[in-house]
Amino acid sequence: MATKQKDTRTARVTVKDLARDLGMSVSTVSRAFYPDAIVAEKTRDAVLKRAAELGYRPNPFAQSLITKKTQIVGMVVSDLTNPFYPEVMTHLTAKLQEAGMNVMLAAANEPEKTDEAVDLLLSYQPDLVIVLAVTLSSHAQEKCENAGAPCIFFNRLSANGLGFGVSCDNEEGGRRVADFLIDSGHKNLVYVSAFPGASTNVERQNGFCRRAVERGLEAPQIIEAGYFTYEAGYSAGLKMADIPGPIDGVFCANDIVAIGFIEGVQEGLGLSVPEDLSVVGFDNITMAGWPSHRLTTIAQPLEEMMQATVELSRELARERSLAPRINRLAPGELVQRKTTMPRSPAKETPHAEC
Amino acid sequence: MATKQKDTRTARVTVKDLARDLGMSVSTVSRAFYPDAIVAEKTRDAVLKRAAELGYRPNPFAQSLITKKTQIVGMVVSDLTNPFYPEVMTHLTAKLQEAGMNVMLAAANEPEKTDEAVDLLLSYQPDLVIVLAVTLSSHAQEKCENAGAPCIFFNRLSANGLGFGVSCDNEEGGRRVADFLIDSGHKNLVYVSAFPGASTNVERQNGFCRRAVERGLEAPQIIEAGYFTYEAGYSAGLKMADIPGPIDGVFCANDIVAIGFIEGVQEGLGLSVPEDLSVVGFDNITMAGWPSHRLTTIAQPLEEMMQATVELSRELARERSLAPRINRLAPGELVQRKTTMPRSPAKETPHAEC
DNA sequence: CTGAAAGCGCTTACAG
DNA sequence: CTGAAAGCGCTTACAG
C-alpha cells in the first residue's frame, strides 16, 4: 500500500512509443517536428497526425538538454502595486505562449531577495529574461547575461545602459505635458518624482522641466515621492504644503503616483483638483478613466510596446547573440479628463498659500 | 563569422566538471545534493563547498528527466483586472521560490485560449497547478490531473467539486454582512452577484440572503453583474434604477464590483453612498482603504490562505497522490469605513424611487 | 529521405 | 561509503 499506489494518470507518450506505433525510427519521428529538418512531406504529415491523436508532445526537458534552448522566458517582477504591470504581464504572457514560449516568474517580496529569485530562475536556463520590475541590480543583470539569457527591460532602460529596452519616448511625453499645461495658462509648475534611479522617471522629468524653461517659465520645483506607488504619491501630496509660491500645475511621474497625490492634496490639504491646481499623470491605466479619478494623462503605446517585446523575444529565442538595442516608441496621446482646467491668464493665482 | 560567434558567456559547470575537480565519481557528487542519500558527511561538505565556489547547480531538466519531478508550479491566471490577484500572485510566487519551487505561468487573453495555454504549460510537467483564474474548464482540470498535476483552486472551489481548494468561509462572510447591515437598521437589501459559476459568488450570496430571511427580512433582491470586474459593478449600479421598492443596503460579490457599483450609482443615478444606501464589499483590497473609496468590506485572511497554499504545494511536490481536500479558513473581520451608515429605525426610507 | 548510434546532464539501482 | 553502468526522452551528426 505504502510502496505502490494505484496511479490513474495516463503515462506520457514518448517518441519511442510514437515511432513504434508508426513503424518508423525515432530519428524520423523526431525530425517531423522540426520544419527545417529534411523529411518526406508524407512522412511528416503522418507523424504529426498520429501525434495529435495520441496527444504526443516532445518533452521540452529532453529537448533542451540537447538544443540548449528552453523556450522559457524569465519574467522578473517586483511589486505589482502599480496596476500598469499586471495587465502587461498577463498580456505579454498570453502573446508569448501563442508564440510557443513559456513564462517563468521570478518574484521577491523584499527587493534584496530578487537576486536569489533570479538565481533560481536561471537554473532553468531561460532563453531570455524580461524585466518588469523597477529595480534589478546590475549584478543580477550580469548573471543573466553570463548565463546566456539576454535581458529585455520593459518600460525602462537598464541601470548600466546595456541590454535591450522597449519603452516609449518619455522625454517627448514630458514635453507634451509641459506644452499642454503652458498652453492652457499654467505658470507655476511642479514635477513629482518617483523612483530616482528609474530612467522612466528621469526622462519624464527632463522633458517636462526643460520644456518649461525653454518656454520661459521658472524651472518646475521637484517633490520627491521616491517610489512609483499610491502611498508615495499621497505623501508627496502632503508635501505640497512646503512648496513656496503659488502652484497651478503638477506633473506626476505616473498615474498611480498622480492618483495618490491628488488624494493627499485633497484629504490632507483641503485643496480641490482641478480648481486649485491641475494634475497630470502618465500611463493611462484603466483606473485613470474611472469616475472616481478622471485623470488627465499621457497614454502609453502599450499594445505596440508589448508587440515589440514579443517580436524581440522571438528573435532572441532563435539567436541569443543579437546586438542589444533600444526600442523607442512614440508616446501616446494626452488624454484630457477632469484633473486639469485652463487658467485664465488675467486671473490672479488663486491660492497663494500653496 | 557567421558560423561561429564569440560566446562570452561562461559555460555552465556540470556534475562531470565538479567530479573531476574534486577527484570523485559523478555518482558521489550527485548524491551530495540529496539530504536522504548516503554519503560521508565529510564528502558532502566538500562537494557542497566546491559547488558553491564554482557556482554549480544541478540542471533541473536533466534532473527531472529521471526523477519525474520538476519543482515547477503551474499558475493559471485569467484577467488580472481584479487587484486582489496580482498581489496574491507575486506573494505566492515569492513564497514558492523560497521553498525551492518555480512558477510557470499560463495566461490567455481570451477565455477559450486558456485550454491551449494549459496544454503548453503541461508539457513542462508541473508538479502541481494553482488556479488563480475565475474560470478553468473541468476539461482542462482533468487534463492537468491526467498529466499528474493536481490542481489547487485558490479562493474558490473547482467546478466539479474535486481537487484541492483553499478559501475562506464565504458563507460565514455573507452572514456577517447581513448581520452588520441588519444590526445597523437596514431593512431592504440587495445582493450584487458576479460570475454565477464561481463558488465564491454563490456562497457569499447564500450566506447573505439566508441570514437576512432568518432574521425576518424579505429575501434580498439580486442584481446580476455577471463578472468580477469594475465595469460589471458599474453596470449593476445603473440597474438599481429598475429595482422595485426602496433599498437601503447592498452587498456586492467583491470589492472591485462594489467600487464599480458605487460609481455607477453615483454617476448614473445621482444617488449618494452611504446617505441613500449602504454598500459593502468583500476582500479588503488595498484600494478599498483609499480616500477615494473608503469601502466597508469583509477582509480575507489572505496571509493564511497563501500560507496554506504554499504548505499544500510542498506536500504535493513531494507526494502527488494526496487525497484532495478543501481548506476552509475563517473569514477576516468586517472593516467598517465610509460606504455604510446606520439607518435610524424610526426614519422613513428616504428614497422611494430607488 | 531514413535509421543506428552517440550523447545532453543528470540519478539510481547494483556491485563492491 | 563509493564507483561504473544504465537510462530518462530527446536531437543530430554520420552513414547509407
XYZ file of C-alpha atoms (C1' of nucleotides) in Angstrom:
740
model
C 0.000 0.000 0.000
C 2.631 2.436 1.004
C 5.017 1.140 -1.608
C 2.921 1.271 -4.693
C -0.156 3.375 -5.111
C -2.505 2.966 -7.957
C -1.604 5.610 -10.442
C -4.536 6.720 -12.511
C -2.706 9.159 -14.688
C -2.129 8.164 -18.250
C 1.542 7.544 -18.859
C 3.000 10.139 -21.115
C 3.632 9.021 -24.664
C 7.233 9.329 -25.822
C 8.959 9.409 -29.206
C 9.670 5.758 -28.826
C 6.010 4.927 -28.410
C 5.096 7.038 -31.361
C 7.855 5.556 -33.503
C 6.822 2.020 -32.666
C 3.202 2.855 -33.357
C 4.092 4.246 -36.756
C 6.698 1.643 -37.600
C 9.346 4.309 -38.057
C 12.621 5.119 -36.446
C 12.851 7.512 -33.570
C 15.011 9.841 -35.649
C 12.440 10.228 -38.343
C 9.671 10.897 -35.910
C 11.769 13.487 -34.154
C 12.587 15.245 -37.406
C 8.943 15.621 -38.264
C 8.642 18.209 -35.536
C 11.304 20.474 -36.983
C 10.177 22.462 -40.012
C 13.771 22.818 -41.204
C 14.605 19.147 -40.923
C 14.581 17.009 -44.047
C 11.709 14.522 -44.066
C 9.364 13.375 -46.738
C 6.271 15.516 -46.621
C 4.129 12.425 -46.466
C 6.064 11.060 -43.530
C 5.823 14.329 -41.647
C 2.095 14.532 -42.125
C 1.614 11.010 -40.903
C 3.709 11.635 -37.823
C 2.022 14.898 -36.941
C -1.380 13.425 -37.418
C -0.741 10.426 -35.227
C 0.993 12.596 -32.648
C -2.079 14.749 -32.347
C -4.250 11.672 -31.954
C -2.055 10.231 -29.254
C -1.508 13.573 -27.584
C 2.225 13.384 -28.021
C 4.327 16.439 -27.334
C 8.105 16.349 -27.299
C 9.380 16.521 -23.756
C 10.839 20.016 -23.559
C 13.316 18.987 -20.902
C 14.864 16.275 -23.012
C 14.746 18.665 -25.940
C 16.545 21.468 -24.267
C 19.184 19.184 -22.870
C 20.346 18.897 -26.432
C 19.319 22.076 -28.140
C 20.325 24.323 -25.263
C 17.176 26.284 -25.925
C 14.372 26.069 -23.442
C 11.634 28.237 -24.921
C 11.383 29.622 -21.446
C 11.119 33.339 -20.918
C 12.021 34.503 -17.446
C 9.936 37.359 -16.133
C 11.195 39.400 -13.226
C 8.525 41.276 -11.350
C 8.772 43.168 -8.119
C 5.768 44.767 -6.576
C 2.698 44.772 -8.705
C 1.077 47.548 -6.780
C 1.094 49.629 -9.910
C -1.861 48.365 -11.977
C 0.141 49.087 -15.085
C 2.096 45.872 -14.638
C -0.418 43.111 -14.050
C -2.031 43.924 -17.339
C 1.272 43.967 -19.141
C 2.235 40.756 -17.505
C -0.776 38.726 -18.497
C -0.951 40.104 -21.978
C 2.719 39.525 -22.600
C 2.447 36.035 -21.211
C -0.504 35.236 -23.411
C 1.265 36.523 -26.504
C 4.452 34.678 -25.685
C 2.536 31.483 -25.174
C 0.892 31.918 -28.533
C 4.406 32.070 -29.930
C 5.229 28.794 -28.218
C 7.232 30.225 -25.359
C 6.531 29.754 -21.703
C 6.888 32.269 -18.951
C 8.616 31.513 -15.709
C 8.260 34.026 -12.936
C 10.799 35.461 -10.572
C 9.255 37.423 -7.757
C 10.503 38.524 -4.411
C 8.714 40.241 -1.594
C 11.814 42.005 -0.414
C 13.969 43.677 -3.034
C 17.123 42.073 -1.616
C 15.730 38.671 -2.404
C 15.302 39.439 -6.063
C 18.785 38.198 -6.765
C 18.032 34.858 -5.169
C 14.854 34.524 -7.151
C 16.756 35.306 -10.322
C 19.316 32.621 -9.468
C 16.651 30.015 -9.155
C 15.101 31.195 -12.377
C 18.416 30.950 -14.173
C 18.836 27.319 -13.241
C 16.027 26.713 -15.728
C 18.101 28.394 -18.394
C 15.573 30.797 -19.822
C 16.319 31.840 -23.372
C 15.822 35.406 -22.252
C 14.612 37.459 -19.345
C 12.032 40.221 -19.419
C 12.344 42.721 -16.615
C 9.064 44.210 -15.447
C 10.499 45.340 -12.134
C 11.573 48.852 -11.339
C 14.778 47.535 -9.861
C 17.144 44.818 -10.958
C 20.682 45.024 -9.694
C 23.261 45.260 -12.444
C 24.799 42.287 -10.721
C 21.695 40.228 -11.385
C 21.613 41.516 -14.924
C 25.169 40.368 -15.471
C 24.342 36.989 -14.056
C 21.554 36.608 -16.558
C 23.751 37.594 -19.404
C 26.538 35.301 -18.267
C 24.057 32.500 -18.123
C 23.242 33.225 -21.736
C 19.945 34.956 -21.084
C 19.816 38.456 -22.532
C 17.589 40.884 -20.624
C 14.797 42.942 -22.104
C 13.862 45.909 -19.977
C 10.237 46.797 -20.410
C 9.222 50.401 -19.921
C 12.670 51.445 -18.804
C 16.357 51.152 -19.553
C 18.787 49.039 -17.612
C 20.836 50.775 -14.966
C 24.050 50.339 -16.919
C 22.522 51.339 -20.220
C 23.282 47.913 -21.665
C 20.806 45.266 -22.616
C 17.637 45.508 -24.621
C 14.966 48.033 -23.900
C 11.420 48.684 -25.018
C 9.800 51.881 -23.924
C 8.168 54.981 -25.199
C 9.750 58.347 -25.679
C 9.280 59.569 -22.146
C 11.070 62.847 -22.736
C 8.690 63.673 -25.521
C 5.855 62.714 -23.201
C 7.179 65.098 -20.579
C 7.428 67.860 -23.148
C 3.855 67.289 -24.229
C 2.641 67.665 -20.685
C 4.601 70.896 -20.300
C 3.193 72.242 -23.538
C -0.312 71.275 -22.608
C -0.157 72.948 -19.210
C 1.535 76.074 -20.504
C -0.830 76.363 -23.457
C -3.756 76.267 -21.060
C -2.365 79.098 -18.980
C -0.426 77.367 -16.181
C 2.583 79.276 -14.948
C 3.923 77.642 -11.807
C 4.776 74.009 -12.189
C 5.858 71.107 -10.042
C 7.189 67.704 -11.016
C 6.504 64.831 -8.642
C 9.438 62.491 -8.983
C 9.126 58.769 -8.257
C 11.996 56.294 -8.088
C 15.068 58.426 -8.816
C 17.035 55.528 -10.299
C 14.434 54.736 -12.945
C 15.140 56.002 -16.425
C 11.428 56.451 -16.932
C 11.281 58.911 -14.085
C 14.377 60.822 -15.126
C 13.342 61.128 -18.743
C 9.852 62.369 -17.966
C 11.286 64.903 -15.577
C 13.871 66.129 -18.070
C 11.405 66.534 -20.885
C 8.947 68.363 -18.670
C 11.349 70.677 -16.879
C 13.447 71.587 -19.874
C 10.471 72.441 -21.999
C 9.047 74.595 -19.240
C 12.266 76.572 -19.073
C 12.517 76.777 -22.852
C 9.116 78.376 -22.845
C 10.132 80.996 -20.359
C 8.819 79.614 -17.086
C 10.732 79.158 -13.876
C 12.194 75.678 -13.629
C 9.494 73.464 -12.092
C 10.037 72.626 -8.471
C 10.564 68.985 -7.631
C 8.783 66.954 -4.990
C 10.423 63.622 -4.277
C 7.852 60.892 -3.887
C 10.578 58.273 -4.046
C 8.556 55.373 -5.423
C 6.038 54.500 -8.078
C 3.241 53.876 -5.606
C -0.040 55.302 -4.440
C 1.340 55.835 -0.950
C 4.358 57.712 -2.255
C 2.038 59.930 -4.275
C -0.136 60.558 -1.261
C 2.828 61.675 0.851
C 4.026 63.829 -1.993
C 0.625 65.476 -1.957
C 1.066 66.376 1.684
C 4.454 67.869 0.876
C 2.736 70.429 -1.329
C 2.257 72.407 1.867
C 6.006 73.070 1.984
C 6.339 74.266 -1.584
C 6.936 78.001 -1.682
C 4.923 80.167 -4.022
C 1.639 79.514 -5.807
C 1.461 76.355 -7.885
C -1.091 75.765 -10.584
C 0.155 72.731 -12.460
C 1.600 69.395 -11.365
C 3.004 66.566 -13.444
C 3.371 63.257 -11.613
C 5.806 60.554 -12.697
C 2.960 58.170 -13.411
C -0.740 57.591 -12.897
C -0.668 55.724 -9.641
C 1.503 58.441 -8.127
C -0.855 61.075 -9.522
C -3.878 59.364 -8.032
C -2.212 59.185 -4.639
C -1.025 62.765 -4.964
C -4.491 64.074 -5.675
C -5.976 62.258 -2.735
C -3.213 63.514 -0.473
C -3.677 67.072 -1.592
C -7.440 66.868 -1.174
C -7.594 64.960 2.068
C -4.558 66.394 3.748
C -4.514 69.961 2.491
C -8.133 70.546 1.618
C -7.325 71.653 -1.910
C -9.510 70.958 -4.908
C -8.371 69.433 -8.161
C -8.535 70.912 -10.743
C -9.898 74.147 -9.242
C -6.832 74.856 -7.129
C -4.317 73.045 -9.242
C -4.181 70.852 -12.319
C -2.626 67.397 -12.106
C -1.391 65.217 -14.966
C -0.234 61.601 -14.821
C 1.451 59.201 -17.214
C 0.421 55.702 -18.416
C -3.334 55.953 -18.790
C -4.048 52.908 -16.659
C -7.641 51.751 -16.720
C -8.370 53.242 -13.352
C -7.444 56.693 -14.623
C -10.680 56.693 -16.573
C -12.919 55.757 -13.650
C -15.340 58.411 -12.441
C -13.519 58.452 -9.113
C -10.337 59.695 -10.768
C -10.887 61.018 -14.273
C -7.200 61.689 -14.520
C -5.667 63.685 -17.332
C -2.690 61.674 -18.502
C -0.377 60.637 -21.312
C -1.272 57.265 -22.778
C 1.458 54.708 -23.238
C 1.560 52.884 -26.579
C 1.080 49.667 -24.674
C -0.029 47.459 -27.492
C 2.964 48.450 -29.578
C 5.336 48.057 -26.668
C 4.116 44.562 -25.993
C 4.198 43.674 -29.639
C 7.786 44.887 -29.917
C 8.725 42.895 -26.846
C 7.248 39.722 -28.219
C 8.993 40.149 -31.557
C 12.277 40.762 -29.829
C 11.708 37.696 -27.679
C 11.160 35.551 -30.740
C 14.365 36.786 -32.272
C 16.288 36.201 -29.090
C 14.830 32.751 -28.625
C 16.243 31.915 -32.020
C 19.546 33.735 -31.776
C 20.804 34.802 -28.384
C 23.730 36.854 -29.545
C 21.882 39.765 -31.063
C 23.398 43.158 -30.507
C 21.483 44.966 -27.759
C 19.213 47.699 -28.949
C 16.746 50.113 -27.502
C 13.300 50.236 -28.988
C 11.766 53.669 -28.583
C 8.149 54.125 -29.463
C 6.289 57.357 -29.822
C 4.313 58.164 -26.679
C 0.574 58.037 -26.909
C -1.755 60.980 -26.908
C -2.528 63.192 -23.975
C -5.928 62.176 -22.688
C -7.688 65.149 -21.243
C -10.040 64.415 -18.354
C -11.142 66.222 -15.230
C -7.980 66.844 -13.226
C -6.899 69.756 -15.352
C -8.573 73.014 -16.366
C -7.439 76.111 -18.199
C -6.120 79.008 -16.136
C -7.299 82.348 -17.341
C -4.197 84.455 -17.985
C -5.751 87.535 -16.388
C -6.819 85.812 -13.221
C -4.681 86.124 -10.129
C -3.214 82.898 -8.833
C -5.961 81.796 -6.536
C -4.192 80.119 -3.623
C -1.127 81.964 -2.513
C -0.579 79.523 0.321
C 0.160 76.515 -1.786
C 31.987 34.867 -38.730
C 28.509 33.733 -39.420
C 29.347 30.199 -38.423
C 30.910 30.794 -35.031
C 30.338 33.841 -32.945
C 32.438 34.631 -29.958
C 30.473 33.483 -26.975
C 31.253 35.463 -23.892
C 29.066 33.541 -21.563
C 30.713 31.281 -19.069
C 29.981 27.675 -19.895
C 27.800 26.101 -17.318
C 29.568 23.766 -14.922
C 28.214 20.230 -14.851
C 28.459 17.301 -12.433
C 31.249 15.947 -14.541
C 33.311 19.092 -14.162
C 32.688 19.175 -10.481
C 33.530 15.485 -10.067
C 36.751 15.848 -11.988
C 37.680 18.916 -9.994
C 37.118 17.060 -6.741
C 38.599 13.795 -7.876
C 35.367 11.966 -7.128
C 32.891 9.990 -9.122
C 29.866 11.604 -10.637
C 27.613 9.438 -8.516
C 29.089 10.639 -5.278
C 28.869 14.240 -6.276
C 25.274 13.813 -7.296
C 24.383 12.171 -4.005
C 25.763 15.082 -2.045
C 22.818 17.137 -3.197
C 20.214 14.808 -1.773
C 19.823 15.010 2.003
C 18.451 11.489 2.122
C 21.247 9.938 0.087
C 24.030 8.091 1.861
C 27.338 9.947 1.650
C 30.082 10.567 4.158
C 29.377 13.844 5.861
C 32.881 14.989 5.032
C 32.443 14.217 1.381
C 29.151 16.010 1.230
C 30.577 19.125 2.807
C 33.474 19.173 0.398
C 31.169 18.804 -2.588
C 28.753 21.462 -1.452
C 31.548 23.851 -0.686
C 33.234 23.456 -4.037
C 29.887 23.591 -5.816
C 29.157 26.939 -4.260
C 32.563 28.210 -5.290
C 32.151 27.088 -8.849
C 28.542 28.168 -8.997
C 27.327 24.692 -9.800
C 23.633 23.923 -9.716
C 22.196 20.631 -10.873
C 20.498 21.058 -14.220
C 16.818 20.760 -13.359
C 15.972 19.445 -16.794
C 18.342 16.544 -16.561
C 17.169 16.015 -13.019
C 13.526 15.870 -13.796
C 14.062 13.590 -16.732
C 14.891 10.991 -14.131
C 13.034 11.979 -11.015
C 9.831 12.899 -12.832
C 9.566 15.855 -10.515
C 10.121 19.290 -11.905
C 9.731 21.591 -8.941
C 7.609 23.605 -11.270
C 4.312 25.010 -10.113
C 1.951 25.964 -12.872
C -0.132 29.045 -12.207
C -3.237 29.673 -14.249
C -4.370 33.253 -14.318
C -7.045 34.855 -16.410
C -7.759 38.510 -16.218
C -5.917 40.326 -13.510
C -8.262 43.239 -13.569
C -9.190 42.467 -10.012
C -6.343 43.880 -7.899
C -6.863 41.034 -5.493
C -4.943 38.678 -7.760
C -1.706 40.425 -8.670
C -0.850 40.683 -5.036
C -1.648 37.065 -4.390
C 0.316 36.077 -7.422
C 3.550 37.782 -6.528
C 3.401 36.844 -2.900
C 2.650 33.237 -3.662
C 5.416 33.150 -6.225
C 7.906 34.625 -3.802
C 6.988 32.130 -1.116
C 7.119 29.204 -3.502
C 10.510 30.282 -4.725
C 11.740 30.439 -1.170
C 10.653 26.838 -0.904
C 12.700 25.983 -3.983
C 9.835 25.775 -6.428
C 9.471 27.784 -9.588
C 6.332 29.248 -11.009
C 5.370 28.892 -14.611
C 2.508 30.988 -15.853
C -0.410 30.126 -18.055
C -2.330 33.140 -19.221
C -4.758 33.698 -22.020
C -6.370 36.854 -23.230
C -9.455 35.090 -24.402
C -11.006 32.542 -22.095
C -11.237 29.969 -24.886
C -7.498 30.007 -25.200
C -6.947 29.065 -21.604
C -7.027 25.405 -22.535
C -4.263 25.895 -25.063
C -2.166 27.763 -22.557
C -2.681 24.982 -20.066
C -1.588 22.425 -22.643
C 1.649 24.228 -23.221
C 2.145 24.534 -19.517
C 1.577 20.841 -19.024
C 4.312 19.945 -21.463
C 6.669 21.223 -18.757
C 5.169 18.709 -16.372
C 4.471 20.935 -13.395
C 4.293 19.077 -10.115
C 1.059 20.868 -9.449
C -1.121 23.659 -10.764
C -2.505 26.580 -8.813
C -5.619 28.114 -10.280
C -5.992 31.837 -9.729
C -8.478 32.241 -12.523
C -12.201 32.523 -12.095
C -12.709 30.012 -14.831
C -10.969 26.792 -15.668
C -12.901 24.272 -17.684
C -13.303 20.952 -15.962
C -11.828 19.565 -19.131
C -8.621 21.481 -18.512
C -8.674 20.418 -14.921
C -8.917 16.786 -15.946
C -6.053 17.229 -18.326
C -3.899 18.543 -15.527
C -4.794 15.680 -13.300
C -4.217 13.141 -16.040
C -0.829 14.674 -16.601
C -0.090 14.073 -12.953
C -0.504 17.642 -11.840
C -3.101 18.045 -9.103
C -4.909 21.389 -9.093
C -5.196 23.744 -6.166
C -8.036 26.197 -6.500
C -7.277 29.422 -4.725
C -10.171 31.428 -3.374
C -12.751 29.137 -4.877
C -13.727 25.555 -5.416
C -13.389 23.704 -8.647
C -16.458 23.402 -10.821
C -16.773 19.684 -10.222
C -16.082 19.935 -6.524
C -12.980 17.782 -6.908
C -9.420 18.872 -6.457
C -7.814 20.889 -3.724
C -9.185 24.175 -2.546
C -8.075 26.977 -0.288
C -10.550 29.659 0.535
C -12.273 31.352 3.387
C -15.696 30.646 4.740
C -17.591 32.809 2.304
C -20.987 31.846 3.650
C -19.993 32.988 7.083
C -18.704 36.183 5.489
C -22.051 36.704 3.811
C -23.830 36.145 7.100
C -21.649 38.688 8.820
C -22.520 41.286 6.243
C -26.221 40.562 6.674
C -25.933 40.812 10.445
C -23.984 44.017 10.228
C -26.459 45.693 7.935
C -29.490 44.480 9.835
C -27.984 45.437 13.194
C -27.470 48.940 11.915
C -31.061 49.283 10.874
C -31.116 48.289 7.196
C -34.316 46.662 6.040
C -34.293 46.368 2.272
C -31.347 44.517 0.881
C -29.834 43.704 -2.470
C -27.092 41.279 -3.402
C -24.988 42.107 -6.445
C -23.981 38.813 -7.948
C -20.808 38.444 -10.016
C -19.811 35.365 -12.002
C -22.656 32.932 -11.387
C -20.438 29.868 -11.817
C -17.981 30.864 -9.120
C -18.381 29.135 -5.787
C -17.187 32.291 -4.106
C -20.100 34.197 -5.524
C -22.676 31.561 -4.725
C -21.508 31.060 -1.163
C -21.468 34.733 -0.323
C -24.921 35.101 -1.765
C -26.291 32.138 0.143
C -24.863 33.246 3.455
C -26.166 36.765 2.993
C -29.628 36.006 1.700
C -30.391 33.174 4.065
C -29.365 35.109 7.107
C -31.479 38.068 6.007
C -34.509 35.807 5.768
C -33.698 34.110 9.052
C -33.784 37.481 10.668
C -37.170 38.284 9.285
C -36.404 40.412 6.263
C -37.661 39.942 2.756
C -35.256 37.859 0.701
C -32.726 40.287 -0.773
C -33.217 41.081 -4.416
C -30.470 40.026 -6.777
C -28.765 42.152 -9.385
C -26.687 40.172 -11.835
C -23.406 41.896 -12.560
C -22.127 38.762 -14.277
C -18.408 39.244 -13.707
C -15.909 40.140 -11.056
C -14.980 43.443 -12.645
C -15.293 47.161 -12.134
C -17.280 47.516 -15.319
C -19.726 44.816 -14.285
C -20.174 46.583 -10.966
C -20.763 49.876 -12.697
C -23.488 48.441 -14.918
C -25.043 46.774 -11.910
C -25.165 50.195 -10.295
C -27.177 51.505 -13.217
C -29.570 48.602 -12.868
C -30.532 49.833 -9.431
C -32.979 52.072 -11.235
C -35.040 49.016 -12.138
C -35.217 47.567 -8.665
C -38.696 47.953 -7.217
C -39.092 49.339 -3.748
C -36.765 51.303 -1.544
C -33.336 49.780 -0.957
C -31.069 50.771 1.869
C -28.324 48.144 1.901
C -26.297 46.455 -0.817
C -23.770 43.652 -0.567
C -21.544 43.231 -3.625
C -19.803 39.965 -4.500
C -16.392 41.570 -4.039
C -14.609 44.870 -3.653
C -13.930 45.669 -7.266
C -17.582 45.086 -8.081
C -18.575 47.234 -5.122
C -16.332 50.060 -6.249
C -17.792 49.963 -9.734
C -21.286 49.685 -8.337
C -20.900 52.761 -6.172
C -19.567 54.811 -9.038
C -22.371 53.631 -11.275
C -24.997 54.501 -8.727
C -23.477 57.912 -8.083
C -22.685 58.902 -11.633
C -25.605 57.301 -13.376
C -28.385 57.628 -10.827
C -27.236 60.596 -8.805
C -27.520 58.714 -5.538
C -25.199 59.242 -2.588
C -23.386 56.498 -0.732
C -23.876 55.970 2.160
C -26.611 58.611 2.557
C -29.004 56.969 0.139
C -27.797 53.426 0.509
C -25.052 51.500 2.249
C -22.682 49.340 0.217
C -20.443 46.538 1.453
C -17.754 44.669 -0.477
C -15.637 41.580 0.111
C -11.828 41.103 0.017
C -10.474 44.307 1.524
C -8.148 45.031 -1.349
C -5.703 47.867 -0.754
C -7.706 50.268 -2.851
C -10.717 49.806 -0.601
C -8.886 51.851 2.011
C -8.069 54.776 -0.268
C -9.798 58.075 0.457
C -11.484 57.839 -2.914
C -13.333 54.687 -1.906
C -13.271 54.059 1.845
C -15.220 50.906 1.279
C -16.767 48.921 4.092
C -15.823 45.319 3.423
C -15.009 41.872 4.775
C -11.289 41.201 4.922
C -9.979 37.962 3.511
C -7.471 36.042 5.605
C -5.013 36.420 2.775
C -1.833 35.665 4.620
C -3.276 32.448 5.983
C -4.681 31.462 2.622
C -1.338 31.916 0.934
C 0.457 30.100 3.708
C -1.913 27.172 3.431
C -1.422 27.098 -0.327
C 2.334 27.019 -0.024
C 2.235 24.198 2.537
C -0.068 22.217 0.345
C 2.212 22.819 -2.612
C 5.188 21.489 -0.720
C 3.298 18.376 0.194
C 2.130 17.845 -3.341
C 5.595 18.431 -4.761
C 6.740 15.581 -2.580
C 3.773 13.289 -2.992
C 1.374 13.879 -5.827
C -1.219 11.360 -4.834
C -2.596 13.031 -1.754
C -6.303 12.841 -1.253
C -7.933 16.098 -2.327
C -9.094 18.292 0.476
C -10.668 21.671 0.935
C -9.012 24.099 3.260
C -11.550 26.483 4.724
C -10.279 29.401 6.724
C -12.303 31.716 8.894
C -13.147 34.944 7.063
C -11.498 38.097 8.300
C -13.193 40.881 10.160
C -15.659 43.314 8.749
C -13.809 46.570 8.192
C -16.154 49.453 8.647
C -15.427 52.505 6.514
C -17.473 55.219 4.855
C -19.808 53.435 2.462
C -22.172 52.362 5.203
C -24.083 54.226 7.896
C -26.713 53.290 10.433
C -30.344 53.732 9.443
C -32.487 55.080 12.212
C -35.345 52.628 12.718
C -37.867 55.427 13.051
C -36.843 57.255 9.910
C -38.803 56.782 6.737
C -36.910 55.203 3.895
C -35.586 58.287 2.215
C -35.625 57.493 -1.486
C -38.700 55.672 -2.570
C -37.587 55.753 -6.164
C -34.580 53.512 -5.745
C 14.991 10.547 -47.446
C 15.738 7.217 -43.326
C 17.996 4.682 -39.460
C 21.525 3.293 -35.848
C 24.353 5.399 -32.565
C 26.168 8.808 -29.584
C 25.356 11.971 -26.199
C 22.910 16.119 -23.485
C 23.398 16.233 -17.698
C 21.702 14.086 -14.537
C 20.056 9.932 -10.834
C 19.876 5.439 -9.082
C 19.857 0.520 -8.654
C 23.685 -2.614 -8.401
C 28.216 -4.218 -7.009
C 31.970 -3.832 -4.254
C 30.537 4.643 1.854
C 31.888 4.919 -3.315
C 32.092 3.942 -8.361
C 30.815 2.048 -13.029
C 26.891 1.482 -15.752
C 22.315 2.054 -17.414
C 18.896 5.018 -18.739
C 15.467 9.351 -18.593
C 13.485 11.366 -23.670
C 15.105 13.607 -26.778
C 18.288 15.568 -31.229
C 21.738 15.317 -34.572
C 25.896 14.291 -36.980
C 27.052 10.258 -39.647
C 26.236 6.507 -42.907
C 23.621 4.517 -46.212
